[in-house]
Coordinates of C-alpha atoms in Angstrom, one line a residue:
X25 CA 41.9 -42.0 -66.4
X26 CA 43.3 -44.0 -69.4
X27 CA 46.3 -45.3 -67.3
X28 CA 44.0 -46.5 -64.0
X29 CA 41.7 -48.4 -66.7
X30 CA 44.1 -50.5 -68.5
X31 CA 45.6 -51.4 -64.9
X32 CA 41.9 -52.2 -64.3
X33 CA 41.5 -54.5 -66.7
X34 CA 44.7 -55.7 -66.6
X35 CA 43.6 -57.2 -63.2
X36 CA 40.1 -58.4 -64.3
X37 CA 41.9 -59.9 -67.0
X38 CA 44.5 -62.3 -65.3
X39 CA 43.1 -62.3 -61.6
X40 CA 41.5 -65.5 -61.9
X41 CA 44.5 -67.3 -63.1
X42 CA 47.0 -65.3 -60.0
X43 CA 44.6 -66.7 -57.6
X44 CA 44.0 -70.6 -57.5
X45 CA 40.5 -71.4 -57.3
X46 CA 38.4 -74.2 -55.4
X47 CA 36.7 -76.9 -57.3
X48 CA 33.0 -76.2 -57.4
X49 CA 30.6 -78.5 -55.1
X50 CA 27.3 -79.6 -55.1
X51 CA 25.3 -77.3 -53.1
X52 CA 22.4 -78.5 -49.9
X53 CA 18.9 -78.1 -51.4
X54 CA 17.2 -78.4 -47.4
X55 CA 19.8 -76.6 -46.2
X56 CA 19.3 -73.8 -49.1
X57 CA 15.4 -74.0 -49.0
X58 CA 15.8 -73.2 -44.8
X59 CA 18.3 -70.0 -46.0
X60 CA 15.7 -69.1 -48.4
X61 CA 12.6 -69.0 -46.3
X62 CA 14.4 -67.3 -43.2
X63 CA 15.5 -64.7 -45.5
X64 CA 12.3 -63.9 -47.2
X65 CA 10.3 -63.8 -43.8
X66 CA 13.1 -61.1 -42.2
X67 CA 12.4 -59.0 -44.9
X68 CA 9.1 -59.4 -45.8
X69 CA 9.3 -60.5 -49.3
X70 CA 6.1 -62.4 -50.6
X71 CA 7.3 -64.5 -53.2
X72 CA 10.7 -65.5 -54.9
X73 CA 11.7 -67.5 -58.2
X74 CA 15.0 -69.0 -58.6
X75 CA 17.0 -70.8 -61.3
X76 CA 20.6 -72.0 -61.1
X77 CA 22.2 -73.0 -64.0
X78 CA 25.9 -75.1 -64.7
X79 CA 27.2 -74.8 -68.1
X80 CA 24.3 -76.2 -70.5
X81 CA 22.0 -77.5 -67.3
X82 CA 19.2 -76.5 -64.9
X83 CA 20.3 -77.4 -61.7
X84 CA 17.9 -75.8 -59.4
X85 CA 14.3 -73.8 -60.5
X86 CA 12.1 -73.7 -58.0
X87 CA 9.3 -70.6 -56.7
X88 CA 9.0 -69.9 -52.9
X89 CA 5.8 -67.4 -51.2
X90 CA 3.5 -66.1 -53.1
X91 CA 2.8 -64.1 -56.0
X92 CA -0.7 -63.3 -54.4
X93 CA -0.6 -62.7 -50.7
X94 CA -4.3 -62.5 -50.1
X95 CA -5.3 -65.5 -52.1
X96 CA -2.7 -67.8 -51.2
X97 CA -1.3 -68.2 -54.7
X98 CA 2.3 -69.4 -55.0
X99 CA 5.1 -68.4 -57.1
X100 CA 5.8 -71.2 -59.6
X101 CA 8.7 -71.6 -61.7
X102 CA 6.9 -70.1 -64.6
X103 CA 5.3 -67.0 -62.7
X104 CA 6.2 -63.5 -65.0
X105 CA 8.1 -61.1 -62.7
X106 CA 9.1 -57.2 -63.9
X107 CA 12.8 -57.9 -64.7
X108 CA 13.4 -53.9 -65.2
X109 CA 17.1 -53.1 -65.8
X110 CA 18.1 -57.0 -66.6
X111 CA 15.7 -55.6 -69.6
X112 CA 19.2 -53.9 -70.4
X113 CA 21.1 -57.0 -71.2
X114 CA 18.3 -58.2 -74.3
X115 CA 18.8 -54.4 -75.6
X116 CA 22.5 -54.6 -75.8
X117 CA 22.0 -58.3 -77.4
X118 CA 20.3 -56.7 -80.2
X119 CA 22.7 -54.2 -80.9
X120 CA 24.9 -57.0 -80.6
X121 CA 22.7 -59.2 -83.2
X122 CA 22.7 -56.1 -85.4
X123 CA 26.5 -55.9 -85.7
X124 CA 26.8 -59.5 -86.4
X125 CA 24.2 -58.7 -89.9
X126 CA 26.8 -55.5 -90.4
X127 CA 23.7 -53.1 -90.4
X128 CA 25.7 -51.2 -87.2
X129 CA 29.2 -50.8 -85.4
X130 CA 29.4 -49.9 -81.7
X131 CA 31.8 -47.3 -82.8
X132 CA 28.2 -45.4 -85.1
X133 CA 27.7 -42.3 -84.5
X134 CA 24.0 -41.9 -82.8
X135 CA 23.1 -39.1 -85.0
X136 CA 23.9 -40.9 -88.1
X137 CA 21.0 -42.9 -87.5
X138 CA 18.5 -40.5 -85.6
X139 CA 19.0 -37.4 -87.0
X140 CA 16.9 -35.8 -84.3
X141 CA 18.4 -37.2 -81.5
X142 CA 19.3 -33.4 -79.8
X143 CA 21.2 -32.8 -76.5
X144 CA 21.5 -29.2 -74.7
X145 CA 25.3 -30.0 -74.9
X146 CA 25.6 -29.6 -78.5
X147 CA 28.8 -31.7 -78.6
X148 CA 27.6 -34.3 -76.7
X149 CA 24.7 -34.8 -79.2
X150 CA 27.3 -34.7 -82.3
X151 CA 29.6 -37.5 -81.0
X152 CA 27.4 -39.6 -79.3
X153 CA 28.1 -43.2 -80.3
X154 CA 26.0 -46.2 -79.5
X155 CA 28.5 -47.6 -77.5
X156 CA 28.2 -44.7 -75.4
X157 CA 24.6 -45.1 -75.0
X158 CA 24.9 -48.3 -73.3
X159 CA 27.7 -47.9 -71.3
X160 CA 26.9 -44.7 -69.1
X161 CA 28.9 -42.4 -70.0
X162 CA 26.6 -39.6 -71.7
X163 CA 27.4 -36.8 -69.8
X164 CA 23.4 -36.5 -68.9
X165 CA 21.9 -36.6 -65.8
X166 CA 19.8 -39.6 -64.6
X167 CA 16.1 -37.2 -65.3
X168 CA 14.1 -40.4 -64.6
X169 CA 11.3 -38.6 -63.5
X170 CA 11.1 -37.9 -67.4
X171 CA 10.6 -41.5 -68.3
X172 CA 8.7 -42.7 -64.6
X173 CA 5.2 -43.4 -65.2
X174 CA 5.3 -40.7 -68.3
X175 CA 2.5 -40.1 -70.7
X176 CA 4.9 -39.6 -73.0
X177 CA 5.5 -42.0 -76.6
X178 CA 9.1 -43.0 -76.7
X179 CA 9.2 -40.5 -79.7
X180 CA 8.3 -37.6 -77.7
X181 CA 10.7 -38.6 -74.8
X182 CA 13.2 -39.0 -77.6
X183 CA 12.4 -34.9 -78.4
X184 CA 12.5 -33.8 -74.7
X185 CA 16.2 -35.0 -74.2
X186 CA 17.3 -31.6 -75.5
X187 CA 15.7 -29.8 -73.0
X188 CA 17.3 -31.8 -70.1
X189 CA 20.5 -30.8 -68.1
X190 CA 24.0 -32.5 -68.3
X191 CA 25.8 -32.1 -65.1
X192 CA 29.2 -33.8 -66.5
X193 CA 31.0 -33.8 -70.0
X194 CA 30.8 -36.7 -72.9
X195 CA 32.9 -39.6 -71.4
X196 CA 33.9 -37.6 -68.3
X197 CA 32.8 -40.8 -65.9
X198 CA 29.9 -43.4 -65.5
X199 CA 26.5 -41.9 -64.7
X200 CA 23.9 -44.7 -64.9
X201 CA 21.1 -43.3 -67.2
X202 CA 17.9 -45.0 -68.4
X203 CA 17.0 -42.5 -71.0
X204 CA 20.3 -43.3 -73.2
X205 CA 19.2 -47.1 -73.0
X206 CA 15.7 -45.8 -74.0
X207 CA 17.7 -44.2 -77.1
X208 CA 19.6 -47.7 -78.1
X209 CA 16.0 -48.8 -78.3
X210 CA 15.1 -46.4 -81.1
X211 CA 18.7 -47.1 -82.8
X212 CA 17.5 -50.8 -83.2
X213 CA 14.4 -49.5 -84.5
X214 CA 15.3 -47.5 -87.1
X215 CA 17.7 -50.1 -88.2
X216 CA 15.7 -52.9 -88.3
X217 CA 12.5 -51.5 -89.2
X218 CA 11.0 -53.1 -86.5
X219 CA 9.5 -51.6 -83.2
X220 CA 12.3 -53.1 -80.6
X221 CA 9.6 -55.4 -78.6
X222 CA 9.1 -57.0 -82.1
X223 CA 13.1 -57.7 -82.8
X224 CA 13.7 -58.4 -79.7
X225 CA 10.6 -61.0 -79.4
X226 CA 11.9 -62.3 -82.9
X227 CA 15.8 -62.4 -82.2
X228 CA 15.8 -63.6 -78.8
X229 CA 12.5 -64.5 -77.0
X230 CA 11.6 -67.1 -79.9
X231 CA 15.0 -68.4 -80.8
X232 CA 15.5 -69.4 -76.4
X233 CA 12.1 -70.6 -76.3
X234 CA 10.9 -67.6 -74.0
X235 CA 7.3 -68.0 -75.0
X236 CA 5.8 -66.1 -71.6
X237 CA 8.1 -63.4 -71.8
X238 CA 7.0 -60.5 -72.8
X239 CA 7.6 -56.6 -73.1
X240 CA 4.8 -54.4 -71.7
X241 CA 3.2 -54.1 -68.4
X242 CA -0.6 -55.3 -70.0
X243 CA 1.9 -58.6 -71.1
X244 CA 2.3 -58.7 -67.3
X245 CA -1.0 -58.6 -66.2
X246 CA -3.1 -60.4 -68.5
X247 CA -0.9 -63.2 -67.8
X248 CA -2.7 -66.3 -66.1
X249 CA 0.3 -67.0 -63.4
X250 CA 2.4 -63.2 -62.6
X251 CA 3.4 -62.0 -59.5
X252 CA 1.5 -59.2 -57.8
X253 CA 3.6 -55.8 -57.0
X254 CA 4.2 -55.3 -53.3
X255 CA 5.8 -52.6 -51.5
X256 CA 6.7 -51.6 -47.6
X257 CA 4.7 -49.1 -46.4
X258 CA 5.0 -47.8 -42.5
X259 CA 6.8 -51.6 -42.1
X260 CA 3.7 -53.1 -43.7
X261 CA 3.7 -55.2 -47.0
X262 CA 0.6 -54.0 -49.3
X263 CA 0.0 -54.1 -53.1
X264 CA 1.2 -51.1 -55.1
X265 CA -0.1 -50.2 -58.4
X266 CA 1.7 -51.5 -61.5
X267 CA 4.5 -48.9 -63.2
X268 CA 4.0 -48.6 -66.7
X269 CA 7.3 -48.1 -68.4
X270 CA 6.2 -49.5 -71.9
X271 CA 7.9 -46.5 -73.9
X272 CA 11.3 -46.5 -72.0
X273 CA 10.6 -50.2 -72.5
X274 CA 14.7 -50.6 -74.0
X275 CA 16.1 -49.6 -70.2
X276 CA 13.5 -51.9 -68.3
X277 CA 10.2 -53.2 -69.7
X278 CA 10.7 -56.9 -69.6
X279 CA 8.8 -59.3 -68.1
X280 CA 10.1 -63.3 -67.5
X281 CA 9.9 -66.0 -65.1
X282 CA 13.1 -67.7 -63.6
X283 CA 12.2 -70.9 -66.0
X284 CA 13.0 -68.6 -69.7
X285 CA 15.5 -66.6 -67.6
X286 CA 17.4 -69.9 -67.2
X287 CA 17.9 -69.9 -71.2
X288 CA 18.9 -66.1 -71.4
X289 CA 21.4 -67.4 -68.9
X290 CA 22.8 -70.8 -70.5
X291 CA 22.9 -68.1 -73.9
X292 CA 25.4 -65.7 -72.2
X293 CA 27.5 -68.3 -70.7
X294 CA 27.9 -70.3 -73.9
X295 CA 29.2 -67.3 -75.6
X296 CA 26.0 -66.6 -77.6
X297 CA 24.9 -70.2 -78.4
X298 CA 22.1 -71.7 -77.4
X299 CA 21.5 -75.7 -78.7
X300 CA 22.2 -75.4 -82.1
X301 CA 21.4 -71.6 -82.3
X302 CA 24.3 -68.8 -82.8
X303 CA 21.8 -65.8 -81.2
X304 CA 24.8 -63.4 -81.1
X305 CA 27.9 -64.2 -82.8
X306 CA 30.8 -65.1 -79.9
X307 CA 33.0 -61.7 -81.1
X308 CA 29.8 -59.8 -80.1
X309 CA 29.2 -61.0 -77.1
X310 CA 32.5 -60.8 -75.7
X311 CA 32.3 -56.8 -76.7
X312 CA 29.3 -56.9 -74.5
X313 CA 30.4 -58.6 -71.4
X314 CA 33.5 -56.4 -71.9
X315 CA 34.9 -53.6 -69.5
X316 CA 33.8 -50.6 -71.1
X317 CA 33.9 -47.9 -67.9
X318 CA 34.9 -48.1 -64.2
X319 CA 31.5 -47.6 -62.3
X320 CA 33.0 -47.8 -59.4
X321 CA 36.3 -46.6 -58.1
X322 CA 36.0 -47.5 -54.0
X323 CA 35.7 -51.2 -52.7
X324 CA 32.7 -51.6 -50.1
X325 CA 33.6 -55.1 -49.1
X326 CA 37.1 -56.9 -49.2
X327 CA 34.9 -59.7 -51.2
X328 CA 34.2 -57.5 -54.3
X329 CA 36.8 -56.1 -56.5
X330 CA 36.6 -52.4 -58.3
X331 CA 33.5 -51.9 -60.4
X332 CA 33.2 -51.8 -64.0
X333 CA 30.6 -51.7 -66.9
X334 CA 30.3 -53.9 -70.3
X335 CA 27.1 -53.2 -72.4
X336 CA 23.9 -53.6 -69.7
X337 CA 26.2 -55.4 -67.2
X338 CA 27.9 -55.0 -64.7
X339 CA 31.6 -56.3 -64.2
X340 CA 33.6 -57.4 -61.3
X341 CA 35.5 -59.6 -59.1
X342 CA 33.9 -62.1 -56.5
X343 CA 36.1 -63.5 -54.0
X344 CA 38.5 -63.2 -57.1
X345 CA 36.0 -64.9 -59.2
X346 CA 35.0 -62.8 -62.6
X347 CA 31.7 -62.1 -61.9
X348 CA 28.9 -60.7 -65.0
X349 CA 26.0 -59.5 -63.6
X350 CA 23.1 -56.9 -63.5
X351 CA 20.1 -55.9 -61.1
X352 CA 16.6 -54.8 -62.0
X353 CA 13.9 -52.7 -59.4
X354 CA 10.9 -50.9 -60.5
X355 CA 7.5 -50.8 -58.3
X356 CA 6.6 -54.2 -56.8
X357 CA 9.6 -56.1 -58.1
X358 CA 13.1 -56.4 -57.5
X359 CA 15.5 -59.2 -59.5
X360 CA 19.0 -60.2 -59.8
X361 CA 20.8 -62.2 -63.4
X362 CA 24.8 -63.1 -62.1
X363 CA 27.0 -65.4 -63.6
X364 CA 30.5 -66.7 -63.0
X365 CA 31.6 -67.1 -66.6
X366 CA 35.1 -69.2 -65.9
X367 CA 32.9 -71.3 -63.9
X368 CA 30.0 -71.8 -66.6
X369 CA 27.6 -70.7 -63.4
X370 CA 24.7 -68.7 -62.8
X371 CA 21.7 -67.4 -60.6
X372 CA 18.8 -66.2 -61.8
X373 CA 16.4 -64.3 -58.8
X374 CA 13.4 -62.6 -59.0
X375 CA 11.0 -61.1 -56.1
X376 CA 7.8 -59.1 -56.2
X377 CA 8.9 -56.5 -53.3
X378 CA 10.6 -53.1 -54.5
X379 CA 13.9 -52.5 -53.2
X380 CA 15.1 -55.2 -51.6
X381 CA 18.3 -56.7 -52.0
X382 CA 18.0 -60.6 -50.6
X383 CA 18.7 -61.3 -54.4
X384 CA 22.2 -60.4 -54.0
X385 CA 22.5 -62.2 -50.4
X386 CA 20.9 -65.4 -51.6
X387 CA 23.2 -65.0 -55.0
X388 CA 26.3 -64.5 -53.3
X389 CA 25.5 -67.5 -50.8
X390 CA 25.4 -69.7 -53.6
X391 CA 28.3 -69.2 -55.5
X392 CA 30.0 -69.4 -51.8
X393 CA 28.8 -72.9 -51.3
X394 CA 29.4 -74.3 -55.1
X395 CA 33.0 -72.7 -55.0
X396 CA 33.2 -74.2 -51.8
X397 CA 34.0 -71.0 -49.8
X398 CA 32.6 -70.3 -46.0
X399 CA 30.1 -67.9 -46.5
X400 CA 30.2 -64.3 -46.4
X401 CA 27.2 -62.9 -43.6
X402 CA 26.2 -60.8 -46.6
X403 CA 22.6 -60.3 -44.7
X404 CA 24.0 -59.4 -40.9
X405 CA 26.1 -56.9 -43.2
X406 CA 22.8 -55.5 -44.8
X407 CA 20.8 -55.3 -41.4
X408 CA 23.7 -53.0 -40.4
X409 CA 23.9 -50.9 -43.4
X410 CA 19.8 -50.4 -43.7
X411 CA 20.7 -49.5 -39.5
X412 CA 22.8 -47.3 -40.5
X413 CA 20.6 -45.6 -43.4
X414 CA 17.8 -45.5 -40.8
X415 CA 20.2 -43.1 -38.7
X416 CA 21.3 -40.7 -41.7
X417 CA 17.9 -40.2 -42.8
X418 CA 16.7 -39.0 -38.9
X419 CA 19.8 -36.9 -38.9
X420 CA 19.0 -35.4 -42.0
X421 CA 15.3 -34.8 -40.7
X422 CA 16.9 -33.1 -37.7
X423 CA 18.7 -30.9 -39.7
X424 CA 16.1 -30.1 -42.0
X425 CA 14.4 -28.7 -38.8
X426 CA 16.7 -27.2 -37.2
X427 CA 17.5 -25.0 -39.7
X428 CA 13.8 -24.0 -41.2
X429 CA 12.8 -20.1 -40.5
X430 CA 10.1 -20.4 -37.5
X431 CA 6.7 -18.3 -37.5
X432 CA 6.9 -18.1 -41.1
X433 CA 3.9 -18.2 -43.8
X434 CA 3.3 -18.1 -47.6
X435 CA 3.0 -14.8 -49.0
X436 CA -0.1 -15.0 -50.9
X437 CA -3.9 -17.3 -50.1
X438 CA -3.3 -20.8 -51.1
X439 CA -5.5 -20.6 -53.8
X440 CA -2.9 -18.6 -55.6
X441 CA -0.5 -21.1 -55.9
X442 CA -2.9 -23.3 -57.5
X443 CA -2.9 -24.0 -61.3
X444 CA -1.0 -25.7 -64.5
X445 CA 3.1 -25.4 -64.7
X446 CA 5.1 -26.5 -67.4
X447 CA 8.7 -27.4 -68.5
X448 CA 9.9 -28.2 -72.2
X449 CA 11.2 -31.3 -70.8
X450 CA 9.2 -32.8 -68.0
X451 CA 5.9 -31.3 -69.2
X452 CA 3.3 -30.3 -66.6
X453 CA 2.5 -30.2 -62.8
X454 CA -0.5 -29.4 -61.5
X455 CA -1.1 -28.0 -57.9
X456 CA -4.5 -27.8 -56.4
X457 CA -6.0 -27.1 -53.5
X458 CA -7.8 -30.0 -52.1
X459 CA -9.1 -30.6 -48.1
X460 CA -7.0 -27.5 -47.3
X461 CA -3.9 -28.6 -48.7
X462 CA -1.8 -27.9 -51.3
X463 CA -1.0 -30.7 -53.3
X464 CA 1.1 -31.7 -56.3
X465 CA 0.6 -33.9 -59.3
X466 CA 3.1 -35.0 -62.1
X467 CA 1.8 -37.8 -64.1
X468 CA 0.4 -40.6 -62.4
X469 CA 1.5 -39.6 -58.8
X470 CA 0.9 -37.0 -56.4
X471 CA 2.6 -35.4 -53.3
X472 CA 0.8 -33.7 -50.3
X473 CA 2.7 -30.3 -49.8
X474 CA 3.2 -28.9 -45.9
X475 CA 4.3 -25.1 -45.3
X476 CA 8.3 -25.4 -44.5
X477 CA 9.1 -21.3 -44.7
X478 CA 7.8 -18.1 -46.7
X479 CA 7.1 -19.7 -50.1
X480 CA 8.6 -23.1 -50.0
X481 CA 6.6 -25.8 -49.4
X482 CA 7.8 -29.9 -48.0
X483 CA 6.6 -32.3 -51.1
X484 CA 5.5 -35.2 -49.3
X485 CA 5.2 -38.8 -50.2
X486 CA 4.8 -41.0 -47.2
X487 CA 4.4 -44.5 -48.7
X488 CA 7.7 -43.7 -50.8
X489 CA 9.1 -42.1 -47.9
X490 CA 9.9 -39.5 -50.2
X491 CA 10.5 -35.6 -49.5
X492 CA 11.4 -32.4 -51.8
X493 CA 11.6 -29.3 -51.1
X494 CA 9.7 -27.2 -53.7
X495 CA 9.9 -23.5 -54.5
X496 CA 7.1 -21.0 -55.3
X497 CA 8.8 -17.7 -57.4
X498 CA 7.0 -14.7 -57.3
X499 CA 7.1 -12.1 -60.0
X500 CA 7.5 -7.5 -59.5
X501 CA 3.8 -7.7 -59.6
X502 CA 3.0 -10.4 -56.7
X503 CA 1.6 -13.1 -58.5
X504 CA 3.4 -16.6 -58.6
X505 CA 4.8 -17.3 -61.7
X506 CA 6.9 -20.2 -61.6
X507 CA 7.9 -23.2 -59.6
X508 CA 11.3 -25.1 -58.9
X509 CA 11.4 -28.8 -58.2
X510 CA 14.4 -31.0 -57.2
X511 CA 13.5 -33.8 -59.6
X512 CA 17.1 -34.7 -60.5
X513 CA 18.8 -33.9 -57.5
X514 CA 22.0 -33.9 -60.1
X515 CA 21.6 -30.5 -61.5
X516 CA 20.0 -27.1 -60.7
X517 CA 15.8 -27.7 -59.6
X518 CA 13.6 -28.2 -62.3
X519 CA 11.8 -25.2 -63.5
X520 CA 8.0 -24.8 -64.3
X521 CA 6.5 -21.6 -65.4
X522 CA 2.7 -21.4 -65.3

């Protein structure tokens, strides 16, 4: 593992020098504006916010669509968009900013500075560093039903994370986890004193002159000029309720327009300067953009190199450009923050539809045109790929008929079935009985459930086109007792006893 990383880097390091590289060009604004529209309409996406950005200058911010469909409202340059994981980045800055005061080393051992901080892999839990929190390699399963719309505090999330599964070892490979970024969050908390909205307001939103941005999702909406949350459901765009993700705020809570993104942006290029302010000290900075894991070890297009991971970015080669970058989606919003550090330039994207991807087309367009490359059909490739998605999701449909027991039914009235479940981690689940049906509710969502065989039941979720199959157990005695749920589709079902 060792040997294939240093051969990694190895790569990363001197590729851009084996390879010559084109001068960079001015790019077409009509011709980029045309790309722009056409690509927003064939996917449906309301409104988008751009900013490009060349060494110390703003070369392009401009808003397309709207950030309110129904009253004709248009995206401005300064219209707040849910930047979720890019919220990763800031953390990793103030760990960063941290380091630079000498109040913490990457290398620190978690527990050193949250005593409490308890894993069900004991081991794990003991060597933790903060390094590894940021950098994906935990050993813990995703669990991000945990932190999803959770009435949980951060401190009680922070207390549940014992009761959670790991499905791999302590730096056995890259699992992407929000809950360990969640943790870096209390780390700079306890360090600095200081909730981690209010350092990270203080060390980085004031000193870029991000005066809209802001960390919680009422910051969002009392604002004057935001972009509404939109989502595809049954291949129509509607409105979708706001996710509040204040206390896992560390891994995603961020809110900016593409205007203060543009600083973030010139900050990281200029190796932690921005004017005349050293935010995070160059030695820092270049830990953070460093390779820290291999995310990725297969290459998807011939354009991108192998994948790897800094501190809340992602690392790799772009037509053998070195390419920093990281994406961000959460309920009504999707955004994009890439750079091409030898080239001093960057893209900043954000949109207010969930799960789409035109970021990373409209991205990758641009740095094809300033680097003066003919351009990759990066969006005739994702029309194929959603094609083929569509296809694996009606085989696995097929399947899941073909193989459920026929003439089946539950074993007890539905009424039985009904009542409060609860894990030490997740917390509770209700089922009632409602019109009927069963139905299941966990937090601030619900599922409808349909009879698949005997005692298991098809959680349903149309508008998220989401399905689980749930499990009711019976005790000796015949009365239900407890109830498995494929939450974390990682590890063994979730258990909840009643």
């Amino acid at each position: 593992m060792k040997k294939v990383f240093s051969i990694l880097l190895f790569v990363f390091i001197f590729s851009s020098y084996l390879f010559p590289q084109p001068s960079v060009t001015k790019i077409d604004q009509k011709e980029l504006d045309e790309f722009i529209n056409s690509i927003m309409k064939e996917w449906k996406v309301p409104g988008l916010s751009i900013a490009i950005v060349k060494g110390d200058s703003i070369i392009l911010l401009k808003g397309y669509g709207y950030r309110d469909i129904a009253n004709k409202k248009p995206v401005t340059t300064s219209t707040l968009f849910g930047i979720a994981s890019c919220s990763k980045a800031f953390t990793c800055a103030g760990l960063g900013i941290l380091v630079d005061k000498e109040k913490l080393t990457f290398g620190k051992n978690v527990k050193e500075i949250i005593p409490d901080f308890e894993l069900l892999d004991k081991y794990a839990a003991d060597h933790m560093t903060v390094r590894d929190l940021v950098t994906h390699q935990s050993g813990l399963a995703r669990h991000d039903r945990l932190w999803y719309m959770s009435p949980f505090s951060r401190s009680e999330m922070l207390h549940r994370l014992r009761f959670l599964d790991m499905n791999r070892d302590l730096h056995q490979s890259y699992q992407y986890n929000n809950l360990m970024f969640m943790v870096s969050g209390v780390v700079i908390e306890k360090i600095s004193g200081e909730t981690w909205e209010e350092f990270t307001k203080k060390n980085i939103f004031e000193p870029l002159g991000m005066k809209k941005t802001n960390c919680s999702i009422s910051g969002l909406q009392t604002s004057d000029d935001h972009a509404l949350p939109y989502g595809e459901i049954k291949d129509k765009v509607e409105i979708i309720p706001y996710c509040n993700l204040d206390a896992a705020g560390p891994c995603g809570s961020i809110n900016s327009n593409a205007e203060e993104m543009s600083s973030w942006l010139i900050m990281n290029m200029n190796k932690g300067k921005y004017k005349d302010k050293q935010l995070v000290s160059e030695k820092s900075l270049k830990e953070i953009h460093s390779p820290q894991m291999i995310s990725s070890k297969s290459i998807d297009n011939e354009e991108l190199y192998y994948s790897l991971y800094g501190m809340g970015w992602g690392i790799n080669l772009y037509r053998n450009n070195l390419m920093i970058s990281h994406s961000g989606s959460i309920d009504g919003y999707a955004s994009l923050v890439s750079f091409l550090p030898k080239e001093k330039l960057g893209v900043v994207i954000l949109t207010n539809l969930e799960g789409n991807l035109i970021h990373r087309t409209i991205t990758y367009r641009i740095f094809d045109k300033y680097l003066g490359l003919e351009p990759v059909k990066w969006n005739e490739r994702a029309r194929e790929r959603e094609v083929k998605n569509r296809e694996t999701e009606a085989k696995s449909r097929g399947k899941e008929d073909s193989i459920k027991v026929k003439n089946t039914k539950p074993s007890l009235d539905l009424k039985s079935y009904t009542g409060e479940y609860e894990n030490d981690g997740y917390g509770k689940v209700t089922i009632k009985l409602e019109n009927g049906k069963l139905t299941l509710h966990f937090n601030n969502y619900f599922y409808e459930l349909e009879h698949y065989h005997f005692d298991i039941f098809t959680a349903i979720k149309e508008d998220w086109q989401d399905r689980k199959k749930i499990k009711f157990e019976m005790d000796k005695d015949g009365k239900i007792t407890k109830l498995h749920i494929p939450f974390e589709p990682s590890v063994k079902d979730i258990v909840f006893s009643r």
